[in-house]
Short mmCIF file of C-alpha atoms in Angstrom, two decimals:
data_model
loop_
_atom_site.label_atom_id
_atom_site.label_comp_id
_atom_site.label_asym_id
_atom_site.label_seq_id
_atom_site.Cartn_x
_atom_site.Cartn_y
_atom_site.Cartn_z
CA MET H 13 -11.56 8.20 -13.73
CA THR H 14 -15.11 8.76 -14.92
CA ILE H 15 -18.49 8.09 -13.40
CA ASP H 16 -21.35 6.93 -15.58
CA GLY H 17 -24.51 6.85 -13.51
CA ASP H 18 -23.69 4.54 -10.62
CA VAL H 19 -20.64 2.93 -12.29
CA LEU H 20 -17.18 4.33 -11.54
CA GLU H 21 -14.62 3.61 -14.26
CA ILE H 22 -10.95 3.84 -13.31
CA ASP H 23 -7.74 3.25 -15.24
CA SER H 24 -5.45 0.39 -14.31
CA ASP H 25 -2.34 2.56 -14.65
CA MET H 26 -3.14 4.98 -11.83
CA SER H 27 -0.19 6.52 -9.99
CA ILE H 28 -0.13 6.92 -6.21
CA THR H 29 -1.33 10.51 -6.64
CA ASP H 30 -4.27 9.30 -8.71
CA VAL H 31 -5.12 6.68 -6.08
CA LYS H 32 -5.16 9.39 -3.39
CA GLU H 33 -7.51 11.46 -5.55
CA LEU H 34 -9.69 8.38 -6.09
CA TYR H 35 -9.90 7.85 -2.33
CA LEU H 36 -10.97 11.46 -1.74
CA PHE H 37 -13.54 11.19 -4.55
CA VAL H 38 -15.01 7.87 -3.38
CA LYS H 39 -15.15 8.47 0.37
CA ASP H 40 -17.99 11.01 0.09
CA ARG H 41 -19.83 9.24 -2.74
CA LEU H 42 -19.56 5.56 -1.77
CA GLU H 43 -23.27 5.20 -1.05
CA TYR H 44 -24.09 6.26 -4.63
CA ILE H 45 -21.60 3.99 -6.41
CA GLU H 46 -22.81 0.50 -7.31
CA GLU H 47 -19.86 -0.78 -9.35
CA ILE H 48 -16.18 0.01 -9.92
CA VAL H 49 -14.81 -1.10 -13.30
CA ILE H 50 -11.11 -1.12 -14.10
CA LEU H 51 -10.17 -0.13 -17.64
CA GLY H 52 -6.91 -1.01 -19.37
CA GLN H 53 -4.50 -3.90 -19.25
CA MET H 54 -3.95 -5.62 -15.92
CA GLU H 55 -0.19 -5.50 -16.58
CA ASP H 56 -0.32 -1.69 -16.51
CA TRP H 57 -0.82 -1.42 -12.73
CA LYS H 58 1.73 1.02 -11.29
CA THR H 59 1.08 0.72 -7.58
CA SER H 60 -0.25 -1.84 -5.13
CA SER H 61 -2.07 0.93 -3.26
CA LEU H 62 -4.88 0.62 -5.81
CA PHE H 63 -5.35 -3.02 -4.71
CA SER H 64 -5.45 -1.92 -1.08
CA LEU H 65 -7.98 0.81 -1.76
CA LEU H 66 -10.27 -1.50 -3.74
CA VAL H 67 -10.21 -4.15 -0.99
CA ALA H 68 -10.89 -1.50 1.68
CA ILE H 69 -13.81 -0.13 -0.35
CA LYS H 70 -15.20 -3.67 -0.76
CA LYS H 71 -14.98 -4.25 3.00
CA LYS H 72 -16.76 -0.95 3.67
CA LYS H 73 -19.54 -1.74 1.18
CA PRO H 74 -19.72 -5.51 0.47
CA SER H 75 -22.61 -5.13 -2.00
CA LEU H 76 -20.40 -3.04 -4.31
CA LYS H 77 -19.44 -4.82 -7.54
CA ILE H 78 -15.69 -4.73 -8.18
CA PRO H 79 -14.88 -7.42 -10.76
CA ALA H 80 -11.14 -7.33 -9.95
CA VAL H 81 -11.90 -8.18 -6.31
CA ASP H 82 -15.04 -10.31 -6.73
CA GLU H 83 -13.32 -13.03 -8.76
CA LYS H 84 -11.37 -15.81 -7.02
CA PHE H 85 -8.18 -14.49 -8.61
CA LEU H 86 -6.97 -11.56 -10.66
CA ASP H 87 -5.06 -12.52 -13.80
CA MET H 88 -2.13 -10.10 -14.14
CA GLY H 89 -0.95 -11.48 -17.49
CA SER H 90 2.81 -12.03 -17.52
CA PHE H 91 2.95 -11.27 -13.77
CA GLY H 92 0.80 -14.32 -12.94
CA LYS H 93 -2.38 -14.66 -10.93
CA PHE H 94 -3.21 -12.82 -7.73
CA TYR H 95 -5.42 -15.02 -5.51
CA TRP H 96 -7.68 -13.37 -2.97
CA LYS H 97 -7.78 -14.88 0.50
CA ARG H 98 -11.40 -15.27 1.54
#
């Protein structure tokens, strides 16, 4: 996890512990973050809690750019496509 200006870059292979740390990091800085970019292969996701956190963040701040959530679906490679209900 790195922050470059107003863009937060996170790894796709975050463990549940990493997701908890991300939550603690973001909750106090959400007003300063403009975009969250996920680095790595989509097949590397270790926990669904990262999905949950990203969707919750998007609901809290709808103007935030999160490409994984903003698209109609998330292509997970060999795992298929994850369609967002809108």
